[in-house]
Coordinates of C-alpha atoms and ligand atoms in Angstrom, one line a residue:
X136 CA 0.0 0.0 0.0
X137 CA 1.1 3.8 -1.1
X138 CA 0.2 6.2 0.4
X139 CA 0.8 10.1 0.7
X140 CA 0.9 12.1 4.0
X141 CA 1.0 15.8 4.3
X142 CA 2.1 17.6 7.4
X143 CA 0.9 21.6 7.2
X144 CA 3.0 24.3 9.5
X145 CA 1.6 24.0 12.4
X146 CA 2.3 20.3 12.4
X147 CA 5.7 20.8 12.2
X148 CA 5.8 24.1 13.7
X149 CA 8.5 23.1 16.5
X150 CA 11.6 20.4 16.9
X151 CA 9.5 18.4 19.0
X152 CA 6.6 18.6 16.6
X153 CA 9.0 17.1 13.6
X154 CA 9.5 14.6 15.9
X155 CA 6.1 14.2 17.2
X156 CA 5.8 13.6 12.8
X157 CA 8.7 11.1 12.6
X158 CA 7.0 8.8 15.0
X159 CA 3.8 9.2 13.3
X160 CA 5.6 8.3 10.0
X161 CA 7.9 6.0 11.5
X162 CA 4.6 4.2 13.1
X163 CA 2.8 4.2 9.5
X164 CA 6.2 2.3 8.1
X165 CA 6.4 -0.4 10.6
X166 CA 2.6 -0.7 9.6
X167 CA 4.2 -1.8 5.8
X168 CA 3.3 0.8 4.1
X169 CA 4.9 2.8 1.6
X170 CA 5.2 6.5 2.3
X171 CA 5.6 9.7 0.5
X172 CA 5.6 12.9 3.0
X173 CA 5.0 15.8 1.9
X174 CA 5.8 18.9 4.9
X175 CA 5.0 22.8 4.9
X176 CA 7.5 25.2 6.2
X177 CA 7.4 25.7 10.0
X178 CA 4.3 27.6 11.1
X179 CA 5.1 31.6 10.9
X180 CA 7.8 30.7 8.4
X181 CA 6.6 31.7 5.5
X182 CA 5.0 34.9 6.9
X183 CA 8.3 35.9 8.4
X184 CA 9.8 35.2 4.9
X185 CA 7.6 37.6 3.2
X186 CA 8.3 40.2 6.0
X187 CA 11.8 39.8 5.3
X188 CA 11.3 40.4 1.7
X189 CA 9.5 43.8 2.5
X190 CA 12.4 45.5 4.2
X191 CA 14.0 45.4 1.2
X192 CA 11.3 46.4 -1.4
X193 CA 7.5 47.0 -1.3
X194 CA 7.5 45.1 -4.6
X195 CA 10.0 42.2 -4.2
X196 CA 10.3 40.4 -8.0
X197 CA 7.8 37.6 -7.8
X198 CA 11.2 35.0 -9.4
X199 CA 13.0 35.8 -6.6
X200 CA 10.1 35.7 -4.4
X201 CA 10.0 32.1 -4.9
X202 CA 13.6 31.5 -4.3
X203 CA 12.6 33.2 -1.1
X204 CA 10.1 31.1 0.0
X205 CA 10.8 27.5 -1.3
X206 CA 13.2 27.9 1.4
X207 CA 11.0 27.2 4.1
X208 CA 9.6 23.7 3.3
X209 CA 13.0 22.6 2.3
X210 CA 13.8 23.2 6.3
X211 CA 11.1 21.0 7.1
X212 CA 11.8 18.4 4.3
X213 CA 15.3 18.2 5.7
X214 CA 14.9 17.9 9.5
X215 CA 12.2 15.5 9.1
X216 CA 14.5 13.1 6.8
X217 CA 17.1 13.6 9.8
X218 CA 14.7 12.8 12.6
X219 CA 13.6 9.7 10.7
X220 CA 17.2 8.9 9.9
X221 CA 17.9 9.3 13.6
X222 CA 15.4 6.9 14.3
X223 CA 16.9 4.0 12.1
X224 CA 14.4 4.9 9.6
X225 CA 16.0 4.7 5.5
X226 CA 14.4 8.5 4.4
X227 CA 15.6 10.7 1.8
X228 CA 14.4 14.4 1.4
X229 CA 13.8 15.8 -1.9
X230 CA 13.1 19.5 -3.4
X231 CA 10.1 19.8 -5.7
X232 CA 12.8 20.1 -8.4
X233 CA 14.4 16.5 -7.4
X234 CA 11.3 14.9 -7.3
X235 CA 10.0 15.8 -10.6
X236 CA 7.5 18.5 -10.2
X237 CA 6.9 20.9 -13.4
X238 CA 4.9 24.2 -13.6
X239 CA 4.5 26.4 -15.2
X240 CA 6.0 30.3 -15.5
X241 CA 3.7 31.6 -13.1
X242 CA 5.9 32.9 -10.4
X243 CA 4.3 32.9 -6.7
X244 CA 1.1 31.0 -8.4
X245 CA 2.1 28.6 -10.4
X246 CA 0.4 25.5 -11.6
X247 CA 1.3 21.8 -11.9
X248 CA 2.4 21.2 -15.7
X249 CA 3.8 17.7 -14.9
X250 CA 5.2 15.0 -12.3
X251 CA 8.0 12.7 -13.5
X252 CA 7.1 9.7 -10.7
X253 CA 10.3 8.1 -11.3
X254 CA 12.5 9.8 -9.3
X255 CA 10.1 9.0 -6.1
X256 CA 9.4 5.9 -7.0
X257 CA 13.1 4.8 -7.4
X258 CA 13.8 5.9 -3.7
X259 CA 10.4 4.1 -2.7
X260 CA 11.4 0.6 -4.4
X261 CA 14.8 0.9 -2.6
X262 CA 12.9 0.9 0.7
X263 CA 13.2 5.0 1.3
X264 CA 10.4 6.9 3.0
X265 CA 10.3 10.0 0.6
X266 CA 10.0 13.2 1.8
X267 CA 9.2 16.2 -0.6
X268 CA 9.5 19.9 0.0
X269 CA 5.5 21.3 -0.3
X270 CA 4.5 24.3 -2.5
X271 CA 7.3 24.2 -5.3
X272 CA 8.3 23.0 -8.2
X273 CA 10.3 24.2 -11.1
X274 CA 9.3 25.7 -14.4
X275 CA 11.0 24.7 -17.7
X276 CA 13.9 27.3 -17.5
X277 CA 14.7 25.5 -14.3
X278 CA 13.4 28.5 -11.8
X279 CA 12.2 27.6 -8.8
X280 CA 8.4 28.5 -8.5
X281 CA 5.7 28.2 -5.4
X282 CA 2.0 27.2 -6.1
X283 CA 0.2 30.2 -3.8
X284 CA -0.2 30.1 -0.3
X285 CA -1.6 26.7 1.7
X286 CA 0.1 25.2 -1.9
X287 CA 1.4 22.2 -0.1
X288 CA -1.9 20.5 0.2
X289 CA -1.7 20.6 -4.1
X290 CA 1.8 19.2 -3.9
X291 CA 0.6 16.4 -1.9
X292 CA -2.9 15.5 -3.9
X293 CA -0.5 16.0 -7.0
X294 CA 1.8 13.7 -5.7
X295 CA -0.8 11.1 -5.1
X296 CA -1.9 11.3 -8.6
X297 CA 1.1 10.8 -10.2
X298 CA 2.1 7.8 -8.1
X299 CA -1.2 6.3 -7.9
X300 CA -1.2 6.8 -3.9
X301 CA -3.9 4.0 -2.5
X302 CA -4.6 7.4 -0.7
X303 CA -3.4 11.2 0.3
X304 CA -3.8 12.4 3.9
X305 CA -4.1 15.8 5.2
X306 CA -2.7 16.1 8.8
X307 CA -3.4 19.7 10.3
X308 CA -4.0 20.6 14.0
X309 CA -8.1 19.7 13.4
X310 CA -9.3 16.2 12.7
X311 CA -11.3 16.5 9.9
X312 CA -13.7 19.0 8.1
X313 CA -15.9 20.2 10.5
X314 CA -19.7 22.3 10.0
X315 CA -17.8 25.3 10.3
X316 CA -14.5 26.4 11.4
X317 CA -14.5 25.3 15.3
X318 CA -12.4 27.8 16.3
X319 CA -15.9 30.5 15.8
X320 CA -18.1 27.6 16.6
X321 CA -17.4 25.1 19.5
X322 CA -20.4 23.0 18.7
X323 CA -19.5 22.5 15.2
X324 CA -19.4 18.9 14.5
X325 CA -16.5 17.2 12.3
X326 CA -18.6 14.9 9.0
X327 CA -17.5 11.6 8.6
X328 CA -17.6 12.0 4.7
X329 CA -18.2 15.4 2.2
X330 CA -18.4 15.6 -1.7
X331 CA -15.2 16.9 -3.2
X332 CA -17.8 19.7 -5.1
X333 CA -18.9 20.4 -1.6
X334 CA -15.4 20.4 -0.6
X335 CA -14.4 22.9 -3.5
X336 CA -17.0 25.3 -2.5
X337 CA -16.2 25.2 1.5
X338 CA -12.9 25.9 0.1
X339 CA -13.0 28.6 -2.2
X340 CA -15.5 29.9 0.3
X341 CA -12.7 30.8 2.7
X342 CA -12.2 27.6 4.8
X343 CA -8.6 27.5 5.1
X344 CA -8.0 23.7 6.2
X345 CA -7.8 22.6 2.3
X346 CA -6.7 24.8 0.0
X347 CA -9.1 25.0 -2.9
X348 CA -7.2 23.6 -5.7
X349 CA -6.2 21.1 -4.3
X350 CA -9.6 19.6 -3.9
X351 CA -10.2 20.4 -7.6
X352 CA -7.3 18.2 -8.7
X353 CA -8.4 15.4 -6.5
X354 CA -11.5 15.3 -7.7
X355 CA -10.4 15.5 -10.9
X356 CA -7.8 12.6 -10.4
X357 CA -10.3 10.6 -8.1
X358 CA -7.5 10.9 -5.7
X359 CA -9.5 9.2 -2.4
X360 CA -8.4 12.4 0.3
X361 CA -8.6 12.6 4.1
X362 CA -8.3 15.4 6.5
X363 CA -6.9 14.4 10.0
X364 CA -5.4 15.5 12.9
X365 CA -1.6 15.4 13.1
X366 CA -2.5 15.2 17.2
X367 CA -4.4 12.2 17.8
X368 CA -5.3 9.3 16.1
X369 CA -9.3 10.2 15.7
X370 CA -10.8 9.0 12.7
X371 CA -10.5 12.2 10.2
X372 CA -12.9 13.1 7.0
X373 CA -13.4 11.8 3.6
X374 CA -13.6 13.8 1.0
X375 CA -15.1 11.4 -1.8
X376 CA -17.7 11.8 -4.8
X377 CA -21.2 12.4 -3.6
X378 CA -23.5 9.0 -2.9
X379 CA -26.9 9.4 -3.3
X380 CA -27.1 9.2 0.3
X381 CA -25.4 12.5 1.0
X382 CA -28.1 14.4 -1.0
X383 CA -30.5 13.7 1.9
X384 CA -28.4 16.2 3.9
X385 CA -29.3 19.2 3.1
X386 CA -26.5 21.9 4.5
X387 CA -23.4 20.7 5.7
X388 CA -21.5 23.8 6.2
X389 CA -21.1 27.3 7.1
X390 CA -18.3 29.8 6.0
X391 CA -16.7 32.8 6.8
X392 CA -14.2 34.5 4.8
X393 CA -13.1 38.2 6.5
X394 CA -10.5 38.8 3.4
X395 CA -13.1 40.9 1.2
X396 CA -13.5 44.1 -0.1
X397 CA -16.7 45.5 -1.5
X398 CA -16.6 47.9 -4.6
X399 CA -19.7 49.9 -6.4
X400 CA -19.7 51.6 -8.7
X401 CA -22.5 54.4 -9.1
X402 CA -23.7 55.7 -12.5
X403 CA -22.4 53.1 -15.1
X404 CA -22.5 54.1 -18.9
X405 CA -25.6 51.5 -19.7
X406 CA -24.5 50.5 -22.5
X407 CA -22.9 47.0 -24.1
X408 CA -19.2 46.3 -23.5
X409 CA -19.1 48.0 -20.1
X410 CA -18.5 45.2 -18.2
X411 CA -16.2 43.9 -20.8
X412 CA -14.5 46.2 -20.6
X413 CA -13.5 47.0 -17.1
X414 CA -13.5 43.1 -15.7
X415 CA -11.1 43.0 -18.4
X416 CA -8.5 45.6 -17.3
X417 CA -9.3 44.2 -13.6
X418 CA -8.2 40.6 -14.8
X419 CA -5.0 41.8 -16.8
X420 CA -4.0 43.6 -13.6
X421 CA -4.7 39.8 -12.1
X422 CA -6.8 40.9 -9.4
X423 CA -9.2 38.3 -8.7
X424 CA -13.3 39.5 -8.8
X425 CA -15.4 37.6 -6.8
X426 CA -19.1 38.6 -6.3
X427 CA -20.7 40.5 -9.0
X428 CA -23.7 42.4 -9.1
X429 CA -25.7 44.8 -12.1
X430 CA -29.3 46.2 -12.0
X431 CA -31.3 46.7 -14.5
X432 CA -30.5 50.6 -16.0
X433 CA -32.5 53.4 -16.3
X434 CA -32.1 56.6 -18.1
X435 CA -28.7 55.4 -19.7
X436 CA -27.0 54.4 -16.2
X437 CA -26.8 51.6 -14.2
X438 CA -25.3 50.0 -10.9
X439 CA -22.6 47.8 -10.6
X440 CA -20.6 45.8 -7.2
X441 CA -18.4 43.6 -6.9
X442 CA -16.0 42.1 -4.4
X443 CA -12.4 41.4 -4.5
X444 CA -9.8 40.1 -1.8
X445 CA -9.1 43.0 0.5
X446 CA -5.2 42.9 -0.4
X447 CA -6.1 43.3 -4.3
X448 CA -8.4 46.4 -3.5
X449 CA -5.9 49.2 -3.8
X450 CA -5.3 47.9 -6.9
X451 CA -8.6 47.6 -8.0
X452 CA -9.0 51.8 -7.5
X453 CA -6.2 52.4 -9.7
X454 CA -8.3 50.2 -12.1
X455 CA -11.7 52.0 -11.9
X456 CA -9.8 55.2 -11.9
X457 CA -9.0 55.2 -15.3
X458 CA -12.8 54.9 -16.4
X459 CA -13.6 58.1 -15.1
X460 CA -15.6 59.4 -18.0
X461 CA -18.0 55.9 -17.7
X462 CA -18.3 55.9 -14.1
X463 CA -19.9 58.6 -12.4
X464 CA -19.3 57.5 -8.6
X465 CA -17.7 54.9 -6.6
X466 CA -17.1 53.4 -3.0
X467 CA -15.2 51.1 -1.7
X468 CA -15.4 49.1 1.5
X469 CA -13.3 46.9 3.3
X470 CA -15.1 46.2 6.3
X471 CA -17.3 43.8 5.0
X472 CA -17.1 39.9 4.9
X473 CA -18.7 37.0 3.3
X474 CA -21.0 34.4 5.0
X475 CA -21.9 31.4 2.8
X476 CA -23.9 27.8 3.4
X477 CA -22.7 25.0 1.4
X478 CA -24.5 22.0 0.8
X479 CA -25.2 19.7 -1.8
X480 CA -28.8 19.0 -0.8
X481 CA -29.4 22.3 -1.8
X482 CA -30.0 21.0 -5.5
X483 CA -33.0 19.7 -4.7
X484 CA -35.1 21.4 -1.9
X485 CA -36.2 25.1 -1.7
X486 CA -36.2 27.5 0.7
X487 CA -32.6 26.9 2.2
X488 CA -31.7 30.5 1.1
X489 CA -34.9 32.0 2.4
X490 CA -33.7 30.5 6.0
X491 CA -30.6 32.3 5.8
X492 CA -32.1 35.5 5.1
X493 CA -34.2 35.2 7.9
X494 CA -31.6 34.6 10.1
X495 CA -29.9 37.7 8.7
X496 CA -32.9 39.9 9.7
X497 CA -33.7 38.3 13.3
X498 CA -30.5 39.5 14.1
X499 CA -30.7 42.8 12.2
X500 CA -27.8 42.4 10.2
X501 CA -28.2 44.0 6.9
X502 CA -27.1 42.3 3.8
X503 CA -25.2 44.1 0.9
X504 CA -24.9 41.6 -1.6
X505 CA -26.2 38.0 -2.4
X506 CA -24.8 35.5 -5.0
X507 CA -25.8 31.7 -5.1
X508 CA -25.3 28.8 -6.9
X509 CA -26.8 25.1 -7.4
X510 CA -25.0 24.1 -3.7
X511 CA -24.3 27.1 -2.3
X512 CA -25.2 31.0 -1.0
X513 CA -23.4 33.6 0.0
X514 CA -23.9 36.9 1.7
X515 CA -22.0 40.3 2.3
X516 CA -22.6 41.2 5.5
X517 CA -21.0 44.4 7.6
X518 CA -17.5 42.4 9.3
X519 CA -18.1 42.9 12.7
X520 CA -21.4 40.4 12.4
X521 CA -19.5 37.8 10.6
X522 CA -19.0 35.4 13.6
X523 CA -22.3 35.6 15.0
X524 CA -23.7 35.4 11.4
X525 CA -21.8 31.7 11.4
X526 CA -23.4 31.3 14.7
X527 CA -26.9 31.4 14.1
X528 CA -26.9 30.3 11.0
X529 CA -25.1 26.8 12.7
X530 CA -28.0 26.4 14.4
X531 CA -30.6 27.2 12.3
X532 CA -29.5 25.0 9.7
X533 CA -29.1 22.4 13.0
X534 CA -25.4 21.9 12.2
X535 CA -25.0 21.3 15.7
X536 CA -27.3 18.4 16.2
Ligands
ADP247 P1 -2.1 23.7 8.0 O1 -1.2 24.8 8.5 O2 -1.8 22.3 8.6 O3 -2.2 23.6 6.5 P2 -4.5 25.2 8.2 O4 -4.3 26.2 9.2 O5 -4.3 25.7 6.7 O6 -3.6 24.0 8.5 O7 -6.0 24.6 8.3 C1 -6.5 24.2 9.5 C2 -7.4 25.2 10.1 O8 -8.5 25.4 9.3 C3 -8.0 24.8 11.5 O9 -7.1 25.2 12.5 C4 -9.3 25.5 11.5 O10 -9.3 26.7 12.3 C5 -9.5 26.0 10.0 N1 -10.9 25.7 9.5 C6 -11.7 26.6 8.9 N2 -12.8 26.0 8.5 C7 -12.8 24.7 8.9 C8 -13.7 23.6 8.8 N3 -14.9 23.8 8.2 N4 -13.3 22.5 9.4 C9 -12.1 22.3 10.0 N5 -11.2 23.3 10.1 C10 -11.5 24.5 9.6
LIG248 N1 4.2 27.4 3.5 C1 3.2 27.8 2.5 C2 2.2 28.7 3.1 O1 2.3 29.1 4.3 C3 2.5 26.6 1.9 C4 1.8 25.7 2.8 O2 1.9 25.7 4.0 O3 1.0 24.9 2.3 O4 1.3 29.2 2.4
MG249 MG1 -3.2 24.8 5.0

């Protein structure tokens, strides 16, 4: 049996956390199985990597950026090899670039091209535990690149994929996907199994303990994922393709995401191309629209919002600035978040959304935007009701029973 373990920061966040790994690794090999670990850099590391970065330049080049931060994981790759080593344990630690991982040119974001398995699985038929360095590869001029933050979780999946992994575990500090996060909700409950399209959305949503792509590629590999804890030996979550079963359930989560910025734009030239034209200049300037809203016009002029990670929104003025003769007003506001309820039940019953809104006026919070889809709504709210927002709606929904 193959099978692929990642280890996020906080996992490995200290010595005796890489060690706390090594025996959990070490335990997995005298089990018989065959292992491929990926690791994260040390919790903070990557942060404090960035901040470093910053002294020297408020707009570091994104090439060397990468050089930067590859470093971190490589740490972690290293020590863990060691520790294993030190254990009697044949390991061998291996860049992205060693074991095989293309991308493309994309500096700080780049994408999995390609994964050349034999390198790992040369080490893994010689007996070796492989360890891999999380969140990087190389592109074809041989640069190293990073795959955007929480990346390691798409190094792993990817991984998986290319060796044909039995299965890909995700260790973090909780034990599995949970109704919402439980550090806002103490009575949310972890599921035993979730949809990988429920799992996207959750995701992309804002729920930090997969990152979104990755989730994407496993479904798309049918890579068979779990979430666990790194800190006990509970049973974690599933994330599988979505049984017949699961459709009787009809919400089975709640998001928050407080990294948003709202944008309106007063007084719109109503007329066609508009829209083309400024999502366009907003996408060439890669800032990454989210929400989007438009009225119906009258007398020539029209509405339009939209919301964009709060880090992209100076950039996003700069943008809108330069349609000044279209545009006859604009605000902006940071101080909002984003509250959504995912499930895949959704589909087919009614009346989900109206709960939600209800919820949102019994505790008078007003709501600025709405956007849904087939498994899925989500509202702008004001930022300072966004964790009692998750709250109520948990228990409306009766997350918590
Ligand atoms: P790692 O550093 O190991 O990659 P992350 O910090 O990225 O781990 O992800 C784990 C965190 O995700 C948890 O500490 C938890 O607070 C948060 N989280 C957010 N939403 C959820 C959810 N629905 N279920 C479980 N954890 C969640
Ligand atoms: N170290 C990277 C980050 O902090 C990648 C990861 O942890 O997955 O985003
Ligand atoms: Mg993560």
């Amino acid at each position: 049996m193959l099978v692929v373990h990642k280890y996020g920061g906080t996992s490995v966040g200290s010595l005796e956390r890489i060690d706390n790994v090594a025996n959990r690794v070490a335990k997995a090999r005298d089990e018989g199985k065959d292992l491929v670990v990926v690791v994260s850099a040390m919790s903070g590391e990557t942060n404090k990597l960035i901040e470093y970065a910053h002294h020297f330049s408020d707009n570091p080049a994104k090439r060397e950026m990468d050089m930067l931060l590859s470093s971190g994981e490589r740490v972690t790759a290293a020590l863990l090899s060691i520790a294993l080593q030190a254990k009697g344990y044949d390991a061998i630690a291996m860049t992205g670039r060693q074991a095989g991982i293309v991308t493309d040119n994309f500096h700080t974001y780049a994408r999995i091209e390609s994964i050349d398995p034999k390198p790992m699985q040369e080490q893994i038929s010689k007996g070796k535990i492989v360890i891999v360095a999380g969140f990087q590869g190389i592109n074809k001029d041989g640069s190293v690149t990073t795959l955007g933050r929480g990346g390691s979780d798409l190094s792993a999946v990817a991984i998986a994929g290319a060796l044909n992994a039995d299965q890909c575990e995700i260790y973090s500090d909780v034990d599995g996907i949970y109704t919402t996060d439980p550090r806002i909700e103490p009575n949310a409950k972890k599921l035993d199994t979730i949809s990988y399209d429920e799992m996207l959305e959750l995701a992309s949503l804002g729920a930090k303990v997969l990152q979104n792509r990755s989730v994407e590629l496993a479904k798309k590999l049918g890579v068979k994922l779990y979430a666990k804890s790194s800190f006990s030996d509970n049973e974690g979550t599933l994330i599988t393709q979505e049984s017949n079963n699961m459709e009787a359930v009809l919400v089975s989560g709640v998001v928050l995401d407080k990294n948003q910025a709202r944008v309106t734009l007063r007084g719109v030239a109503d007329r066609p191309g508009i829209a083309s034209e400024i999502f366009n200049k907003l996408a060439d300037a890669n800032i990454n629209v989210d929400m989007i809203i438009q009225n119906v016009g009258s007398d020539g002029l029209t509405n339009l919002g939209f919301t964009v990670p709060q880090s992209e929104l100076e950039n996003a003025k700069s943008v809108i600035e330069s349609f000044a003769t279209d545009i006859e007003g604009m605000d902006f506001d940071a101080n909002v978040c984003k509250v959504s309820v995912v499930g895949v039940g959704m589909k087919s019953h009614s009346g989900v959304a109206a709960k939600a809104f209800s919820v949102m006026a019994q505790n008078n919070i007003n709501i600025q935007m709405i956007s849904t889809s087939e498994i899925k709504i989500s509202m702008i709210i004001d930022e300072k009701y966004g964790e009692l927002a998750i709250r109520t709606l948990h228990e409306a929904y009766e997350l918590d029973k």
